[in-house]
Amino acid sequence: MSFATQVKAELAAVRPALPCCRKAQAYGMAQGGHAFGYAGISLQTESAAIAALYAELLQQVCGCGPLVRQPPAGVRGFHLVTADPADHRRIFDTFGHTGREVSLRLNRANLECEQCAAAYLRGLFLSCGTVTSPERGYHLEFCVPYYNLSRDLPPLFAECGLHVRTVRRKGDYVLYFKESEQIEDCLTFMGAVGATLELMNVKMVKDIRNKTNRVINCENANIGKTAAAAAAQLAAVRHIIQATGGLDALPPELREVARLRQDNPDMSLRELGEALDPPVSRSGVYHRIHRILAFAQEV
Ligand SMILES: [Zn+2]
């Protein structure tokens, strides 16, 4: 089951307790549906639970139920259509719309109590929302075909502490969140607490994985640097041998380090220092190495 399907299943199981919230949720589902205007009122969904909830809420709130039709070719799931013009009238009257608006707006009169906004957004998400699996990325969106509605929604989200962004896509208006915290807040607000916990869990695992990868990358980079430095030192020693016929041109304390490096290309500076007799600190070896490198540049 995809994450979006899981979120919708969780939201479709929520039944608002108050009549005003049931109305707000029915309103959200209808507005986010396939059509909501004089040409018809319909909702298309792949989920049997969402189809049942839509029919149940419309019946309770408007006193009329939609018909389930065969969906258009190529579309899976349920196509719920209100066919009777008298039913259209009843639904538009209930929600305070004429059904003749060119660009649908949000009628705030349908949001009565403090919980109504959550119920409305839950309904809207059930019919026109989707969310990406947190394994793949952070994205939650509502896709509405009405310009005015797309302008009325951000202030409603903002009142709920959610800062949504809008983008135009193929004639639709997409209201979306990209930050994981905002997605968590939106899911929680709509009532998908289980999905929020799941998202937080996935995020935590991803964070740990990222941190581990960063540490490994960092260590690899360090190992790379050490190896590159050792290779440069080896090259310098070989150059001195080629140019001067051996290492005798080096002072004794440098000669010993050069020989050790030649025999042990993988040793760290600390290990080189420990192998010297008497042992020399890491920084002592570092200085001698620098003198060898400088010497190699002059011969
Ligand atoms: Zn309410």
mmCIF file of C-alpha atoms and ligand atoms in Angstrom:
data_model
loop_
_atom_site.group_PDB
_atom_site.id
_atom_site.type_symbol
_atom_site.label_atom_id
_atom_site.label_comp_id
_atom_site.label_asym_id
_atom_site.label_seq_id
_atom_site.Cartn_x
_atom_site.Cartn_y
_atom_site.Cartn_z
ATOM 1 C CA MET A 1 0.000 0.000 0.000
ATOM 2 C CA SER A 2 1.449 3.382 -0.974
ATOM 3 C CA PHE A 3 1.941 6.029 1.707
ATOM 4 C CA ALA A 4 -0.755 8.211 0.075
ATOM 5 C CA THR A 5 -3.229 5.299 0.142
ATOM 6 C CA GLN A 6 -2.340 4.652 3.780
ATOM 7 C CA VAL A 7 -2.901 8.323 4.695
ATOM 8 C CA LYS A 8 -6.241 8.375 2.879
ATOM 9 C CA ALA A 9 -7.363 5.134 4.539
ATOM 10 C CA GLU A 10 -6.574 6.661 7.932
ATOM 11 C CA LEU A 11 -8.397 9.908 7.094
ATOM 12 C CA ALA A 12 -11.402 8.099 5.584
ATOM 13 C CA ALA A 13 -11.885 6.273 8.883
ATOM 14 C CA VAL A 14 -12.323 9.547 10.802
ATOM 15 C CA ARG A 15 -15.979 10.407 11.470
ATOM 16 C CA PRO A 16 -16.492 14.000 12.667
ATOM 17 C CA ALA A 17 -18.586 14.097 15.822
ATOM 18 C CA LEU A 18 -20.344 17.420 15.261
ATOM 19 C CA PRO A 19 -22.895 18.030 12.478
ATOM 20 C CA CYS A 20 -21.092 21.270 11.460
ATOM 21 C CA CYS A 21 -17.825 19.352 10.985
ATOM 22 C CA ARG A 22 -19.600 16.646 8.955
ATOM 23 C CA LYS A 23 -20.934 19.373 6.704
ATOM 24 C CA ALA A 24 -17.479 20.971 6.423
ATOM 25 C CA GLN A 25 -15.938 17.627 5.466
ATOM 26 C CA ALA A 26 -18.662 16.893 2.889
ATOM 27 C CA TYR A 27 -18.038 20.380 1.481
ATOM 28 C CA GLY A 28 -14.309 19.734 1.190
ATOM 29 C CA MET A 29 -14.878 16.382 -0.517
ATOM 30 C CA ALA A 30 -17.373 17.880 -2.969
ATOM 31 C CA GLN A 31 -15.200 20.913 -3.803
ATOM 32 C CA GLY A 32 -12.143 18.766 -4.333
ATOM 33 C CA GLY A 33 -14.124 16.279 -6.412
ATOM 34 C CA HIS A 34 -13.967 15.700 -10.122
ATOM 35 C CA ALA A 35 -16.641 18.336 -10.808
ATOM 36 C CA PHE A 36 -18.578 20.831 -8.714
ATOM 37 C CA GLY A 37 -20.591 23.164 -10.921
ATOM 38 C CA TYR A 38 -23.571 23.517 -13.224
ATOM 39 C CA ALA A 39 -22.150 20.798 -15.486
ATOM 40 C CA GLY A 40 -22.370 18.294 -12.650
ATOM 41 C CA ILE A 41 -21.232 17.195 -9.239
ATOM 42 C CA SER A 42 -19.023 14.148 -9.171
ATOM 43 C CA LEU A 43 -16.136 12.508 -7.401
ATOM 44 C CA GLN A 44 -13.709 9.945 -8.689
ATOM 45 C CA THR A 45 -11.724 7.743 -6.348
ATOM 46 C CA GLU A 46 -9.905 4.434 -6.292
ATOM 47 C CA SER A 47 -10.849 3.889 -2.653
ATOM 48 C CA ALA A 48 -14.046 2.087 -1.680
ATOM 49 C CA ALA A 49 -13.819 3.689 1.786
ATOM 50 C CA ILE A 50 -13.674 7.211 0.321
ATOM 51 C CA ALA A 51 -16.556 6.444 -2.058
ATOM 52 C CA ALA A 52 -18.660 5.152 0.850
ATOM 53 C CA LEU A 53 -17.765 8.124 3.061
ATOM 54 C CA TYR A 54 -18.664 10.637 0.323
ATOM 55 C CA ALA A 55 -22.045 8.980 -0.264
ATOM 56 C CA GLU A 56 -22.694 8.778 3.491
ATOM 57 C CA LEU A 57 -21.814 12.430 4.160
ATOM 58 C CA LEU A 58 -23.778 13.804 1.182
ATOM 59 C CA GLN A 59 -26.780 11.805 2.344
ATOM 60 C CA GLN A 60 -26.468 13.073 5.920
ATOM 61 C CA VAL A 61 -25.704 16.684 5.056
ATOM 62 C CA CYS A 62 -27.664 17.315 1.854
ATOM 63 C CA GLY A 63 -30.246 14.532 1.960
ATOM 64 C CA CYS A 64 -29.255 13.050 -1.376
ATOM 65 C CA GLY A 65 -26.819 10.376 -2.380
ATOM 66 C CA PRO A 66 -24.707 10.137 -5.527
ATOM 67 C CA LEU A 67 -24.984 7.305 -8.031
ATOM 68 C CA VAL A 68 -22.052 5.038 -8.594
ATOM 69 C CA ARG A 69 -21.256 4.953 -12.294
ATOM 70 C CA GLN A 70 -18.807 3.038 -14.378
ATOM 71 C CA PRO A 71 -15.680 5.242 -14.437
ATOM 72 C CA PRO A 72 -14.452 6.602 -17.796
ATOM 73 C CA ALA A 73 -12.238 4.270 -19.826
ATOM 74 C CA GLY A 74 -8.763 3.959 -18.406
ATOM 75 C CA VAL A 75 -9.813 5.148 -14.932
ATOM 76 C CA ARG A 76 -9.882 2.680 -12.074
ATOM 77 C CA GLY A 77 -12.191 2.808 -9.093
ATOM 78 C CA PHE A 78 -15.448 4.566 -8.434
ATOM 79 C CA HIS A 79 -17.161 7.385 -10.267
ATOM 80 C CA LEU A 80 -19.819 8.946 -8.016
ATOM 81 C CA VAL A 81 -22.216 11.201 -9.868
ATOM 82 C CA THR A 82 -25.151 13.307 -8.764
ATOM 83 C CA ALA A 83 -27.397 13.178 -11.819
ATOM 84 C CA ASP A 84 -30.717 14.686 -10.710
ATOM 85 C CA PRO A 85 -30.898 18.529 -11.166
ATOM 86 C CA ALA A 86 -32.997 18.707 -7.968
ATOM 87 C CA ASP A 87 -30.114 17.040 -6.102
ATOM 88 C CA HIS A 88 -27.681 19.550 -7.625
ATOM 89 C CA ARG A 89 -29.891 22.365 -6.358
ATOM 90 C CA ARG A 90 -30.036 20.834 -2.870
ATOM 91 C CA ILE A 91 -26.267 20.393 -2.671
ATOM 92 C CA PHE A 92 -25.508 23.925 -3.929
ATOM 93 C CA ASP A 93 -28.110 25.402 -1.550
ATOM 94 C CA THR A 94 -26.686 23.467 1.400
ATOM 95 C CA PHE A 95 -23.188 24.802 0.760
ATOM 96 C CA GLY A 96 -24.303 28.313 -0.210
ATOM 97 C CA HIS A 97 -23.273 28.158 -3.846
ATOM 98 C CA THR A 98 -25.237 28.999 -6.988
ATOM 99 C CA GLY A 99 -23.622 26.288 -9.082
ATOM 100 C CA ARG A 100 -23.018 28.947 -11.735
ATOM 101 C CA GLU A 101 -19.790 30.431 -10.391
ATOM 102 C CA VAL A 102 -17.168 30.738 -13.108
ATOM 103 C CA SER A 103 -14.365 30.203 -10.616
ATOM 104 C CA LEU A 104 -15.400 28.501 -7.402
ATOM 105 C CA ARG A 105 -14.554 30.178 -4.089
ATOM 106 C CA LEU A 106 -14.362 28.935 -0.537
ATOM 107 C CA ASN A 107 -17.585 29.717 1.310
ATOM 108 C CA ARG A 108 -16.417 30.338 4.864
ATOM 109 C CA ALA A 109 -19.991 30.051 6.137
ATOM 110 C CA ASN A 110 -19.494 26.283 5.905
ATOM 111 C CA LEU A 111 -16.770 26.432 8.549
ATOM 112 C CA GLU A 112 -18.650 27.047 11.783
ATOM 113 C CA CYS A 113 -16.732 25.675 14.761
ATOM 114 C CA GLU A 114 -13.013 25.485 15.570
ATOM 115 C CA GLN A 115 -12.691 21.942 14.224
ATOM 116 C CA CYS A 116 -14.495 22.654 10.960
ATOM 117 C CA ALA A 117 -11.325 23.794 9.137
ATOM 118 C CA ALA A 118 -9.639 20.450 9.908
ATOM 119 C CA ALA A 119 -12.717 18.560 8.703
ATOM 120 C CA TYR A 120 -12.891 20.643 5.513
ATOM 121 C CA LEU A 121 -9.191 20.126 4.685
ATOM 122 C CA ARG A 122 -9.522 16.411 5.456
ATOM 123 C CA GLY A 123 -12.400 16.210 2.968
ATOM 124 C CA LEU A 124 -10.480 18.223 0.400
ATOM 125 C CA PHE A 125 -7.399 16.022 0.774
ATOM 126 C CA LEU A 126 -9.487 12.857 0.402
ATOM 127 C CA SER A 127 -10.760 13.983 -2.975
ATOM 128 C CA CYS A 128 -7.886 16.017 -4.451
ATOM 129 C CA GLY A 129 -4.832 15.486 -2.275
ATOM 130 C CA THR A 130 -1.811 13.259 -2.408
ATOM 131 C CA VAL A 131 1.412 12.767 -0.498
ATOM 132 C CA THR A 132 4.744 11.278 -1.538
ATOM 133 C CA SER A 133 6.229 8.424 0.431
ATOM 134 C CA PRO A 134 8.765 9.900 2.876
ATOM 135 C CA GLU A 135 11.233 7.261 1.632
ATOM 136 C CA ARG A 136 11.253 9.076 -1.719
ATOM 137 C CA GLY A 137 10.935 12.682 -0.584
ATOM 138 C CA TYR A 138 8.772 15.250 1.163
ATOM 139 C CA HIS A 139 5.778 16.477 -0.799
ATOM 140 C CA LEU A 140 2.104 16.845 0.075
ATOM 141 C CA GLU A 141 -0.331 18.555 -2.256
ATOM 142 C CA PHE A 142 -3.904 19.553 -2.930
ATOM 143 C CA CYS A 143 -4.734 19.983 -6.618
ATOM 144 C CA VAL A 144 -7.725 22.215 -7.393
ATOM 145 C CA PRO A 145 -8.941 23.420 -10.783
ATOM 146 C CA TYR A 146 -10.353 26.747 -9.517
ATOM 147 C CA TYR A 147 -8.236 29.908 -9.430
ATOM 148 C CA ASN A 148 -10.331 31.674 -6.785
ATOM 149 C CA LEU A 149 -10.372 28.634 -4.508
ATOM 150 C CA SER A 150 -6.591 28.372 -4.855
ATOM 151 C CA ARG A 151 -6.399 31.989 -3.618
ATOM 152 C CA ASP A 152 -8.870 31.455 -0.759
ATOM 153 C CA LEU A 153 -7.120 28.366 0.625
ATOM 154 C CA PRO A 154 -3.666 29.719 1.666
ATOM 155 C CA PRO A 155 -5.177 32.148 4.234
ATOM 156 C CA LEU A 156 -7.229 29.258 5.676
ATOM 157 C CA PHE A 157 -4.076 27.117 5.916
ATOM 158 C CA ALA A 158 -2.227 30.042 7.507
ATOM 159 C CA GLU A 159 -4.904 30.360 10.188
ATOM 160 C CA CYS A 160 -4.214 26.707 10.997
ATOM 161 C CA GLY A 161 -0.462 27.389 11.246
ATOM 162 C CA LEU A 162 0.294 25.851 7.840
ATOM 163 C CA HIS A 163 2.173 27.783 5.172
ATOM 164 C CA VAL A 164 1.253 26.377 1.815
ATOM 165 C CA ARG A 165 2.792 27.325 -1.528
ATOM 166 C CA THR A 166 0.946 27.426 -4.848
ATOM 167 C CA VAL A 167 2.066 26.486 -8.338
ATOM 168 C CA ARG A 168 0.176 26.198 -11.625
ATOM 169 C CA ARG A 169 0.238 22.802 -13.314
ATOM 170 C CA LYS A 170 -1.553 22.028 -16.574
ATOM 171 C CA GLY A 171 -4.470 24.358 -15.866
ATOM 172 C CA ASP A 172 -4.788 23.237 -12.235
ATOM 173 C CA TYR A 173 -3.603 25.014 -9.109
ATOM 174 C CA VAL A 174 -1.430 22.927 -6.851
ATOM 175 C CA LEU A 175 -1.129 23.886 -3.196
ATOM 176 C CA TYR A 176 1.811 22.057 -1.695
ATOM 177 C CA PHE A 177 4.200 21.572 1.212
ATOM 178 C CA LYS A 178 7.838 20.547 0.791
ATOM 179 C CA GLU A 179 9.152 20.702 4.352
ATOM 180 C CA SER A 180 8.755 17.522 6.363
ATOM 181 C CA GLU A 181 7.673 19.447 9.502
ATOM 182 C CA GLN A 182 4.883 21.205 7.595
ATOM 183 C CA ILE A 183 3.743 17.893 6.125
ATOM 184 C CA GLU A 184 3.715 16.363 9.611
ATOM 185 C CA ASP A 185 1.710 19.325 10.920
ATOM 186 C CA CYS A 186 -0.750 19.136 8.024
ATOM 187 C CA LEU A 187 -1.267 15.369 8.423
ATOM 188 C CA THR A 188 -1.746 15.738 12.173
ATOM 189 C CA PHE A 189 -4.121 18.640 11.686
ATOM 190 C CA MET A 190 -6.273 16.642 9.267
ATOM 191 C CA GLY A 191 -6.318 13.711 11.696
ATOM 192 C CA ALA A 192 -3.730 11.316 10.206
ATOM 193 C CA VAL A 193 -1.682 10.926 13.389
ATOM 194 C CA GLY A 194 -0.554 7.385 12.498
ATOM 195 C CA ALA A 195 0.828 8.614 9.165
ATOM 196 C CA THR A 196 2.630 11.470 10.933
ATOM 197 C CA LEU A 197 4.337 9.018 13.280
ATOM 198 C CA GLU A 198 5.311 6.836 10.343
ATOM 199 C CA LEU A 199 6.747 9.848 8.507
ATOM 200 C CA MET A 200 8.748 10.923 11.585
ATOM 201 C CA ASN A 201 10.049 7.389 11.952
ATOM 202 C CA VAL A 202 11.190 7.165 8.326
ATOM 203 C CA LYS A 203 12.773 10.599 8.643
ATOM 204 C CA MET A 204 14.697 9.536 11.746
ATOM 205 C CA VAL A 205 16.030 6.393 10.036
ATOM 206 C CA LYS A 206 16.991 8.484 6.989
ATOM 207 C CA ASP A 207 18.754 11.055 9.186
ATOM 208 C CA ILE A 208 20.782 8.365 10.930
ATOM 209 C CA ARG A 209 21.647 6.807 7.550
ATOM 210 C CA ASN A 210 22.703 10.229 6.187
ATOM 211 C CA LYS A 211 24.822 10.994 9.223
ATOM 212 C CA THR A 212 26.503 7.580 9.018
ATOM 213 C CA ASN A 213 27.156 8.115 5.319
ATOM 214 C CA ARG A 214 28.596 11.548 6.000
ATOM 215 C CA VAL A 215 30.958 10.125 8.625
ATOM 216 C CA ILE A 216 32.026 7.343 6.228
ATOM 217 C CA ASN A 217 32.542 9.847 3.392
ATOM 218 C CA CYS A 218 34.525 12.074 5.688
ATOM 219 C CA GLU A 219 36.724 9.180 6.804
ATOM 220 C CA ASN A 220 37.201 8.068 3.198
ATOM 221 C CA ALA A 221 38.227 11.600 2.271
ATOM 222 C CA ASN A 222 40.750 11.614 5.114
ATOM 223 C CA ILE A 223 42.133 8.233 4.099
ATOM 224 C CA GLY A 224 42.371 9.603 0.548
ATOM 225 C CA LYS A 225 44.306 12.637 1.776
ATOM 226 C CA THR A 226 46.741 10.508 3.798
ATOM 227 C CA ALA A 227 47.330 8.198 0.828
ATOM 228 C CA ALA A 228 47.890 11.159 -1.509
ATOM 229 C CA ALA A 229 50.355 12.715 0.937
ATOM 230 C CA ALA A 230 52.244 9.425 1.318
ATOM 231 C CA ALA A 231 52.404 9.061 -2.486
ATOM 232 C CA ALA A 232 53.873 12.569 -2.804
ATOM 233 C CA GLN A 233 56.468 11.747 -0.145
ATOM 234 C CA LEU A 234 57.389 8.500 -1.937
ATOM 235 C CA ALA A 235 57.745 10.356 -5.224
ATOM 236 C CA ALA A 236 60.045 12.890 -3.527
ATOM 237 C CA VAL A 237 62.251 10.115 -2.075
ATOM 238 C CA ARG A 238 62.485 8.389 -5.478
ATOM 239 C CA HIS A 239 63.365 11.680 -7.138
ATOM 240 C CA ILE A 240 66.199 12.253 -4.636
ATOM 241 C CA ILE A 241 67.540 8.718 -5.261
ATOM 242 C CA GLN A 242 67.389 9.235 -9.046
ATOM 243 C CA ALA A 243 68.922 12.697 -8.966
ATOM 244 C CA THR A 244 71.673 12.045 -6.433
ATOM 245 C CA GLY A 245 72.222 8.300 -6.804
ATOM 246 C CA GLY A 246 70.945 7.462 -3.316
ATOM 247 C CA LEU A 247 69.873 8.999 -0.027
ATOM 248 C CA ASP A 248 73.361 9.875 1.229
ATOM 249 C CA ALA A 249 72.917 13.503 0.197
ATOM 250 C CA LEU A 250 70.288 13.832 2.941
ATOM 251 C CA PRO A 251 71.290 14.603 6.534
ATOM 252 C CA PRO A 252 71.189 11.396 8.674
ATOM 253 C CA GLU A 253 67.917 12.272 10.507
ATOM 254 C CA LEU A 254 66.145 12.834 7.136
ATOM 255 C CA ARG A 255 67.762 9.844 5.498
ATOM 256 C CA GLU A 256 66.274 7.529 8.113
ATOM 257 C CA VAL A 257 62.762 8.931 7.597
ATOM 258 C CA ALA A 258 63.104 8.741 3.792
ATOM 259 C CA ARG A 259 64.169 5.110 3.977
ATOM 260 C CA LEU A 260 61.314 4.227 6.329
ATOM 261 C CA ARG A 261 58.800 5.947 4.035
ATOM 262 C CA GLN A 262 60.180 4.109 1.033
ATOM 263 C CA ASP A 263 59.782 0.767 2.785
ATOM 264 C CA ASN A 264 56.375 1.587 4.318
ATOM 265 C CA PRO A 265 54.177 3.573 1.905
ATOM 266 C CA ASP A 266 51.037 2.965 4.060
ATOM 267 C CA MET A 267 52.399 4.105 7.415
ATOM 268 C CA SER A 268 50.916 7.193 9.034
ATOM 269 C CA LEU A 269 53.258 9.926 10.289
ATOM 270 C CA ARG A 270 52.676 8.735 13.849
ATOM 271 C CA GLU A 271 53.634 5.176 12.900
ATOM 272 C CA LEU A 272 56.736 6.410 11.076
ATOM 273 C CA GLY A 273 57.736 8.337 14.212
ATOM 274 C CA GLU A 274 57.262 5.247 16.386
ATOM 275 C CA ALA A 275 59.398 3.152 14.004
ATOM 276 C CA LEU A 276 62.338 5.569 14.285
ATOM 277 C CA ASP A 277 65.142 4.918 16.740
ATOM 278 C CA PRO A 278 64.836 6.806 18.998
ATOM 279 C CA PRO A 279 61.111 7.416 18.383
ATOM 280 C CA VAL A 280 60.045 10.861 17.173
ATOM 281 C CA SER A 281 56.683 12.581 17.678
ATOM 282 C CA ARG A 282 54.201 12.975 14.824
ATOM 283 C CA SER A 283 55.023 16.646 14.443
ATOM 284 C CA GLY A 284 58.748 15.848 14.490
ATOM 285 C CA VAL A 285 58.235 13.452 11.565
ATOM 286 C CA TYR A 286 56.064 16.066 9.839
ATOM 287 C CA HIS A 287 58.940 18.602 9.968
ATOM 288 C CA ARG A 288 61.460 16.104 8.640
ATOM 289 C CA ILE A 289 59.106 15.118 5.825
ATOM 290 C CA HIS A 290 58.772 18.780 4.883
ATOM 291 C CA ARG A 291 62.526 19.158 4.749
ATOM 292 C CA ILE A 292 62.720 16.046 2.508
ATOM 293 C CA LEU A 293 60.086 17.527 0.175
ATOM 294 C CA ALA A 294 61.985 20.848 0.066
ATOM 295 C CA PHE A 295 65.239 18.986 -0.594
ATOM 296 C CA ALA A 296 63.633 17.049 -3.468
ATOM 297 C CA GLN A 297 62.577 20.296 -5.104
ATOM 298 C CA GLU A 298 66.154 21.565 -5.153
ATOM 299 C CA VAL A 299 67.908 18.547 -6.609
HETATM 300 ZN ZN ZN B 1 -17.479 21.964 13.268
#
